[in-house]
Amino acid sequence: MPISNTYSPSAPTGTTSTGSAVGNREDLSDVLTILAPEESPITSLCGKGTATSTFHEWTVDELASPNADGINEGSDVTSFTDKFAGRARLGNYIQKFRRDYLVSDLQEAVSSVGPANVAQAKSKAMRELKRDIEFAICSNNDRQAEDGVNPYKLRGLGDWIDSAGPSDVPAAYRTPAASIESSSLGESDLNDILGSIFTETGEMGSLTAVCNVALRKVIANFTRSEGTTTATPYQINEEAGSKKITLSVSLFDSDFGVVKIVNANPVCMPGASTNEGYILDPKYIGIGTLIPMGSTDLENQGGGERGYVDCALTLACKSPLAHGKVAY
């Protein structure tokens, strides 16, 4: 006869499951695994500042073109230049971010894996909020004012780094077309972008390229294959004793500065193109915070503890001229 080694805790109402397995203990590990991309490299790159209004603004200016004409001896100054005629004001709307949480009174009382209590609920909501911020900063969204129906939205990097706009950015301060690659990316193309950025800033600064998975693989393959029938591939001999082959490119040392290559959060890039990435100068990008991230506990109306975490901030692209973009 079959052995009664099964037990069903979901037996029909009014019946009782029987069998030798009713005394078996559950084997449930205390380890809780959350598998989701959480890194926020662009948010981490941004300098942190304070915003005091729902529209956060900053000014940009430029120098006159160099002049080597010389001045005649004894000549008087007969004309004068307004040194601030080209100054412009840029701005971005504050966006409010919020994640709510609820834990029932029974769930709070029982012993569970994780655990699943109010403290953990707050922590998880904050982690989700941090990713929401990275998603908004990386987006192609244009800024949006609240009108009673639509909420405030910040302008994402994809819209700031645009040679054709946005319309509120004067043409003199828009990202040059040469700093944006929209068809393909080879080593010469990346050098062209870096050269364009250097032309605008004149700085051999430390740039950071935040790339999605596909673009990171493209850069990793630089110099490893022959692009033409006449080119000679770059070859490196590695110590075979380590039994290791290095295929990672984390620094791109160009004629116009060193670029650090980092992985973007794969769920936070816009996703409109296969190969996407931003080449950023951390000195010219920031976050203005109006309401710091924090949690608010709401009234327990009998069902359990509830509340939300929120913050309000915006992206300050201090100079679109200082950055580049790859999207194709």
Tab-separated table of C-alpha atoms in Angstrom:
chain	number	residue	atom	x	y	z
A	1	MET	CA	0.000	0.000	0.000
A	2	PRO	CA	1.220	3.595	-0.569
A	3	ILE	CA	2.907	5.368	2.319
A	4	SER	CA	1.091	8.359	3.791
A	5	ASN	CA	3.980	10.783	3.357
A	6	THR	CA	2.053	13.738	1.983
A	7	TYR	CA	0.342	16.610	3.704
A	8	SER	CA	-1.763	19.409	2.246
A	9	PRO	CA	-2.269	22.488	4.415
A	10	SER	CA	-4.952	23.669	1.971
A	11	ALA	CA	-7.399	20.825	2.578
A	12	PRO	CA	-11.070	21.471	1.796
A	13	THR	CA	-12.981	23.359	4.448
A	14	GLY	CA	-14.199	21.121	7.208
A	15	THR	CA	-11.665	18.383	6.577
A	16	THR	CA	-8.284	17.595	8.082
A	17	SER	CA	-5.284	16.364	6.148
A	18	THR	CA	-3.632	13.363	7.665
A	19	GLY	CA	-0.441	11.462	7.062
A	20	SER	CA	3.055	11.076	8.409
A	21	ALA	CA	4.161	14.375	6.747
A	22	VAL	CA	2.017	16.557	8.996
A	23	GLY	CA	4.970	16.792	11.396
A	24	ASN	CA	7.571	17.729	8.777
A	25	ARG	CA	9.212	21.129	9.324
A	26	GLU	CA	9.377	23.684	6.533
A	27	ASP	CA	12.822	24.355	5.080
A	28	LEU	CA	12.707	28.114	4.463
A	29	SER	CA	16.000	29.971	4.415
A	30	ASP	CA	16.331	33.254	6.297
A	31	VAL	CA	18.013	34.761	3.243
A	32	LEU	CA	15.822	37.074	1.176
A	33	THR	CA	17.059	37.760	-2.352
A	34	ILE	CA	16.011	40.841	-4.320
A	35	LEU	CA	17.440	40.581	-7.826
A	36	ALA	CA	17.077	43.912	-9.589
A	37	PRO	CA	19.516	46.569	-10.870
A	38	GLU	CA	19.873	49.226	-8.173
A	39	GLU	CA	22.984	51.220	-9.011
A	40	SER	CA	22.552	54.910	-9.837
A	41	PRO	CA	25.891	56.006	-11.356
A	42	ILE	CA	24.668	59.285	-12.858
A	43	THR	CA	22.940	60.386	-9.657
A	44	SER	CA	26.167	59.582	-7.828
A	45	LEU	CA	28.204	61.661	-10.309
A	46	CYS	CA	26.089	64.766	-9.780
A	47	GLY	CA	27.208	67.426	-7.360
A	48	LYS	CA	24.596	68.006	-4.669
A	49	GLY	CA	23.061	71.402	-4.006
A	50	THR	CA	19.923	73.037	-2.680
A	51	ALA	CA	16.908	74.312	-4.596
A	52	THR	CA	14.638	76.960	-3.078
A	53	SER	CA	11.817	77.058	-5.627
A	54	THR	CA	9.860	74.743	-7.915
A	55	PHE	CA	11.860	76.188	-10.823
A	56	HIS	CA	15.589	75.855	-10.232
A	57	GLU	CA	17.787	78.195	-12.312
A	58	TRP	CA	21.434	78.945	-12.991
A	59	THR	CA	23.319	81.231	-15.389
A	60	VAL	CA	25.796	80.553	-18.172
A	61	ASP	CA	28.164	82.933	-19.913
A	62	GLU	CA	30.857	82.872	-22.593
A	63	LEU	CA	34.095	84.627	-23.483
A	64	ALA	CA	34.550	86.698	-26.637
A	65	SER	CA	36.516	85.153	-29.495
A	66	PRO	CA	40.301	85.701	-29.281
A	67	ASN	CA	41.597	88.768	-31.120
A	68	ALA	CA	45.157	89.289	-32.378
A	69	ASP	CA	44.605	92.551	-34.335
A	70	GLY	CA	46.737	94.728	-32.045
A	71	ILE	CA	46.208	98.356	-30.971
A	72	ASN	CA	47.776	101.458	-32.523
A	73	GLU	CA	50.013	103.504	-30.257
A	74	GLY	CA	48.196	106.462	-28.749
A	75	SER	CA	44.758	105.298	-29.886
A	76	ASP	CA	41.865	106.154	-27.601
A	77	VAL	CA	39.096	103.835	-26.502
A	78	THR	CA	36.069	105.016	-28.465
A	79	SER	CA	33.744	102.014	-28.208
A	80	PHE	CA	32.785	99.819	-25.324
A	81	THR	CA	31.501	96.253	-25.035
A	82	ASP	CA	28.767	94.939	-22.809
A	83	LYS	CA	30.584	92.001	-21.246
A	84	PHE	CA	27.335	90.372	-20.117
A	85	ALA	CA	25.295	90.610	-23.316
A	86	GLY	CA	25.629	86.886	-23.955
A	87	ARG	CA	24.754	85.748	-20.442
A	88	ALA	CA	21.752	83.390	-20.293
A	89	ARG	CA	19.625	81.811	-17.632
A	90	LEU	CA	18.843	78.087	-17.761
A	91	GLY	CA	16.454	76.213	-15.536
A	92	ASN	CA	14.662	72.985	-14.737
A	93	TYR	CA	11.489	72.174	-12.850
A	94	ILE	CA	11.541	70.312	-9.588
A	95	GLN	CA	10.010	66.841	-9.762
A	96	LYS	CA	8.432	65.146	-6.791
A	97	PHE	CA	9.115	61.452	-6.252
A	98	ARG	CA	7.106	59.215	-3.922
A	99	ARG	CA	6.790	55.546	-2.981
A	100	ASP	CA	4.204	54.350	-0.471
A	101	TYR	CA	4.210	51.292	1.791
A	102	LEU	CA	1.789	49.305	3.937
A	103	VAL	CA	2.377	46.452	6.382
A	104	SER	CA	-0.599	44.755	8.047
A	105	ASP	CA	-0.731	44.406	11.833
A	106	LEU	CA	-0.603	40.622	11.562
A	107	GLN	CA	2.381	40.710	9.215
A	108	GLU	CA	4.203	43.033	11.589
A	109	ALA	CA	3.572	40.611	14.463
A	110	VAL	CA	4.599	37.326	12.853
A	111	SER	CA	8.138	36.100	12.343
A	112	SER	CA	9.023	36.133	8.663
A	113	VAL	CA	11.951	35.900	6.306
A	114	GLY	CA	13.522	39.216	5.471
A	115	PRO	CA	11.813	40.319	7.712
A	116	ALA	CA	8.619	41.855	6.248
A	117	ASN	CA	8.069	44.654	8.730
A	118	VAL	CA	7.622	48.436	8.595
A	119	ALA	CA	11.349	49.169	8.759
A	120	GLN	CA	12.031	46.899	5.809
A	121	ALA	CA	9.097	48.379	3.889
A	122	LYS	CA	10.544	51.886	4.315
A	123	SER	CA	13.970	50.705	3.261
A	124	LYS	CA	12.630	49.025	0.127
A	125	ALA	CA	10.577	52.107	-0.794
A	126	MET	CA	13.707	54.274	-0.517
A	127	ARG	CA	15.639	51.925	-2.766
A	128	GLU	CA	12.839	52.111	-5.334
A	129	LEU	CA	12.756	55.905	-5.043
A	130	LYS	CA	16.487	56.134	-5.679
A	131	ARG	CA	16.025	54.175	-8.896
A	132	ASP	CA	13.083	56.383	-9.930
A	133	ILE	CA	15.364	59.424	-9.659
A	134	GLU	CA	18.051	57.805	-11.826
A	135	PHE	CA	15.390	56.852	-14.389
A	136	ALA	CA	14.112	60.446	-14.607
A	137	ILE	CA	17.614	61.919	-14.886
A	138	CYS	CA	18.567	59.507	-17.694
A	139	SER	CA	15.324	60.067	-19.610
A	140	ASN	CA	14.562	62.004	-22.775
A	141	ASN	CA	11.751	63.842	-20.983
A	142	ASP	CA	11.341	67.575	-21.431
A	143	ARG	CA	10.615	69.712	-18.386
A	144	GLN	CA	6.973	70.195	-17.489
A	145	ALA	CA	5.191	72.722	-15.281
A	146	GLU	CA	2.329	71.623	-13.079
A	147	ASP	CA	-1.025	72.806	-14.426
A	148	GLY	CA	-3.509	71.216	-12.046
A	149	VAL	CA	-3.655	68.029	-14.115
A	150	ASN	CA	-0.068	67.251	-15.077
A	151	PRO	CA	2.636	67.244	-12.387
A	152	TYR	CA	6.024	68.957	-12.417
A	153	LYS	CA	8.646	67.002	-14.358
A	154	LEU	CA	12.351	67.587	-14.654
A	155	ARG	CA	14.166	67.654	-17.986
A	156	GLY	CA	16.314	64.558	-18.456
A	157	LEU	CA	19.815	64.361	-19.882
A	158	GLY	CA	18.537	63.073	-23.216
A	159	ASP	CA	16.745	66.381	-23.799
A	160	TRP	CA	19.478	68.625	-22.365
A	161	ILE	CA	22.151	67.067	-24.603
A	162	ASP	CA	20.524	67.974	-27.917
A	163	SER	CA	22.074	70.087	-30.663
A	164	ALA	CA	18.636	71.214	-31.909
A	165	GLY	CA	17.263	72.348	-28.576
A	166	PRO	CA	15.582	72.653	-26.196
A	167	SER	CA	14.095	75.909	-27.451
A	168	ASP	CA	14.654	77.709	-24.132
A	169	VAL	CA	18.415	77.059	-24.350
A	170	PRO	CA	20.113	79.721	-26.525
A	171	ALA	CA	21.867	78.255	-29.568
A	172	ALA	CA	25.270	79.344	-28.233
A	173	TYR	CA	24.879	77.032	-25.228
A	174	ARG	CA	23.411	73.928	-26.874
A	175	THR	CA	25.403	70.730	-27.217
A	176	PRO	CA	27.249	70.796	-30.579
A	177	ALA	CA	26.221	68.192	-33.132
A	178	ALA	CA	29.830	66.963	-33.149
A	179	SER	CA	29.416	65.903	-29.497
A	180	ILE	CA	26.512	63.601	-30.376
A	181	GLU	CA	26.834	60.292	-32.242
A	182	SER	CA	23.624	58.859	-33.696
A	183	SER	CA	24.760	56.394	-36.362
A	184	SER	CA	27.672	54.243	-35.163
A	185	LEU	CA	30.595	54.367	-32.767
A	186	GLY	CA	34.169	53.492	-33.537
A	187	GLU	CA	37.354	54.700	-31.893
A	188	SER	CA	37.618	57.664	-34.258
A	189	ASP	CA	33.973	58.579	-33.541
A	190	LEU	CA	34.565	58.564	-29.794
A	191	ASN	CA	37.694	60.664	-30.294
A	192	ASP	CA	35.629	63.106	-32.353
A	193	ILE	CA	33.117	63.461	-29.516
A	194	LEU	CA	35.880	64.026	-26.978
A	195	GLY	CA	37.576	66.501	-29.296
A	196	SER	CA	34.308	68.403	-29.662
A	197	ILE	CA	33.857	68.577	-25.892
A	198	PHE	CA	37.450	69.773	-25.490
A	199	THR	CA	36.848	72.455	-28.123
A	200	GLU	CA	34.009	73.837	-25.994
A	201	THR	CA	35.568	73.552	-22.526
A	202	GLY	CA	39.309	73.681	-23.248
A	203	GLU	CA	39.760	71.298	-20.332
A	204	MET	CA	41.510	67.941	-20.205
A	205	GLY	CA	39.055	67.014	-17.514
A	206	SER	CA	38.121	63.625	-16.196
A	207	LEU	CA	35.044	62.585	-18.147
A	208	THR	CA	32.774	59.647	-17.387
A	209	ALA	CA	30.967	57.632	-20.056
A	210	VAL	CA	27.889	55.967	-18.587
A	211	CYS	CA	26.942	53.254	-21.091
A	212	ASN	CA	24.222	50.671	-21.453
A	213	VAL	CA	25.197	47.024	-21.946
A	214	ALA	CA	25.313	47.136	-25.752
A	215	LEU	CA	27.414	50.302	-25.926
A	216	ARG	CA	29.813	49.044	-23.252
A	217	LYS	CA	30.437	45.963	-25.399
A	218	VAL	CA	31.086	48.151	-28.443
A	219	ILE	CA	33.749	50.118	-26.557
A	220	ALA	CA	35.264	46.911	-25.157
A	221	ASN	CA	35.832	45.713	-28.722
A	222	PHE	CA	37.829	48.795	-29.707
A	223	THR	CA	41.265	47.829	-31.129
A	224	ARG	CA	40.442	44.115	-31.029
A	225	SER	CA	39.354	43.698	-34.634
A	226	GLU	CA	40.624	45.112	-37.892
A	227	GLY	CA	38.221	47.784	-39.091
A	228	THR	CA	39.581	47.875	-42.660
A	229	THR	CA	41.652	45.659	-44.903
A	230	THR	CA	44.639	47.959	-44.509
A	231	ALA	CA	44.503	48.779	-40.797
A	232	THR	CA	46.687	46.971	-38.284
A	233	PRO	CA	44.975	45.804	-35.093
A	234	TYR	CA	46.410	46.884	-31.745
A	235	GLN	CA	48.026	43.869	-30.056
A	236	ILE	CA	48.828	43.301	-26.388
A	237	ASN	CA	50.752	40.382	-24.885
A	238	GLU	CA	49.472	39.220	-21.505
A	239	GLU	CA	51.155	36.987	-18.934
A	240	ALA	CA	49.765	33.515	-19.609
A	241	GLY	CA	50.635	32.218	-16.161
A	242	SER	CA	47.608	33.948	-14.632
A	243	LYS	CA	45.297	32.041	-17.035
A	244	LYS	CA	43.391	35.264	-17.496
A	245	ILE	CA	42.473	37.269	-20.592
A	246	THR	CA	41.525	40.904	-20.022
A	247	LEU	CA	38.617	41.991	-22.225
A	248	SER	CA	37.412	44.891	-20.107
A	249	VAL	CA	37.934	48.534	-21.052
A	250	SER	CA	37.426	50.755	-17.996
A	251	LEU	CA	39.552	53.738	-19.075
A	252	PHE	CA	39.813	55.275	-22.536
A	253	ASP	CA	42.932	57.438	-22.682
A	254	SER	CA	42.442	59.818	-25.577
A	255	ASP	CA	44.214	62.879	-26.956
A	256	PHE	CA	41.639	65.008	-25.132
A	257	GLY	CA	41.630	63.436	-21.698
A	258	VAL	CA	40.907	60.216	-19.886
A	259	VAL	CA	37.353	58.867	-20.003
A	260	LYS	CA	36.173	56.496	-17.305
A	261	ILE	CA	33.793	53.869	-18.704
A	262	VAL	CA	31.075	52.716	-16.297
A	263	ASN	CA	27.919	50.663	-16.633
A	264	ALA	CA	24.586	52.423	-16.575
A	265	ASN	CA	21.694	50.958	-14.646
A	266	PRO	CA	20.199	48.788	-17.423
A	267	VAL	CA	16.595	49.611	-16.528
A	268	CYS	CA	17.157	53.368	-16.235
A	269	MET	CA	18.497	54.280	-19.682
A	270	PRO	CA	15.876	55.659	-22.120
A	271	GLY	CA	15.800	52.502	-24.258
A	272	ALA	CA	14.879	54.217	-27.534
A	273	SER	CA	18.150	53.089	-29.135
A	274	THR	CA	20.201	49.901	-28.981
A	275	ASN	CA	23.460	51.606	-28.063
A	276	GLU	CA	23.049	54.405	-25.536
A	277	GLY	CA	25.336	56.367	-23.305
A	278	TYR	CA	26.157	59.787	-21.899
A	279	ILE	CA	29.647	61.268	-21.767
A	280	LEU	CA	29.565	63.585	-18.781
A	281	ASP	CA	31.841	66.061	-17.078
A	282	PRO	CA	30.862	65.759	-13.387
A	283	LYS	CA	31.892	69.382	-12.822
A	284	TYR	CA	29.018	70.594	-14.993
A	285	ILE	CA	26.157	68.468	-13.721
A	286	GLY	CA	24.316	68.604	-10.424
A	287	ILE	CA	21.177	67.913	-8.433
A	288	GLY	CA	19.208	70.650	-6.690
A	289	THR	CA	17.141	69.307	-3.793
A	290	LEU	CA	14.040	71.116	-2.577
A	291	ILE	CA	12.761	68.380	-0.232
A	292	PRO	CA	15.343	65.843	1.035
A	293	MET	CA	14.443	62.177	0.960
A	294	GLY	CA	12.571	61.115	4.084
A	295	SER	CA	9.705	58.995	5.326
A	296	THR	CA	6.312	60.001	6.709
A	297	ASP	CA	4.222	57.670	8.865
A	298	LEU	CA	0.465	57.928	8.385
A	299	GLU	CA	-2.350	57.038	10.771
A	300	ASN	CA	-2.908	53.355	11.408
A	301	GLN	CA	-6.618	53.012	10.746
A	302	GLY	CA	-6.762	49.460	12.018
A	303	GLY	CA	-5.261	47.526	9.128
A	304	GLY	CA	-1.616	48.175	9.910
A	305	GLU	CA	1.228	50.641	9.658
A	306	ARG	CA	1.384	52.722	6.496
A	307	GLY	CA	3.243	55.692	5.106
A	308	TYR	CA	5.421	56.905	2.270
A	309	VAL	CA	8.895	58.102	1.381
A	310	ASP	CA	9.360	61.080	-0.896
A	311	CYS	CA	11.653	63.841	-2.083
A	312	ALA	CA	11.622	66.723	-4.552
A	313	LEU	CA	14.619	67.594	-6.706
A	314	THR	CA	15.805	68.464	-10.181
A	315	LEU	CA	18.708	67.961	-12.571
A	316	ALA	CA	20.971	70.946	-13.145
A	317	CYS	CA	22.785	70.579	-16.466
A	318	LYS	CA	25.080	73.511	-15.772
A	319	SER	CA	26.384	73.625	-19.337
A	320	PRO	CA	25.096	71.393	-22.166
A	321	LEU	CA	28.308	72.281	-24.026
A	322	ALA	CA	30.368	70.157	-21.636
A	323	HIS	CA	28.681	66.823	-22.347
A	324	GLY	CA	28.203	64.325	-25.150
A	325	LYS	CA	25.805	61.572	-26.093
A	326	VAL	CA	25.713	58.319	-28.044
A	327	ALA	CA	22.339	56.961	-29.170
A	328	TYR	CA	21.867	54.762	-32.243
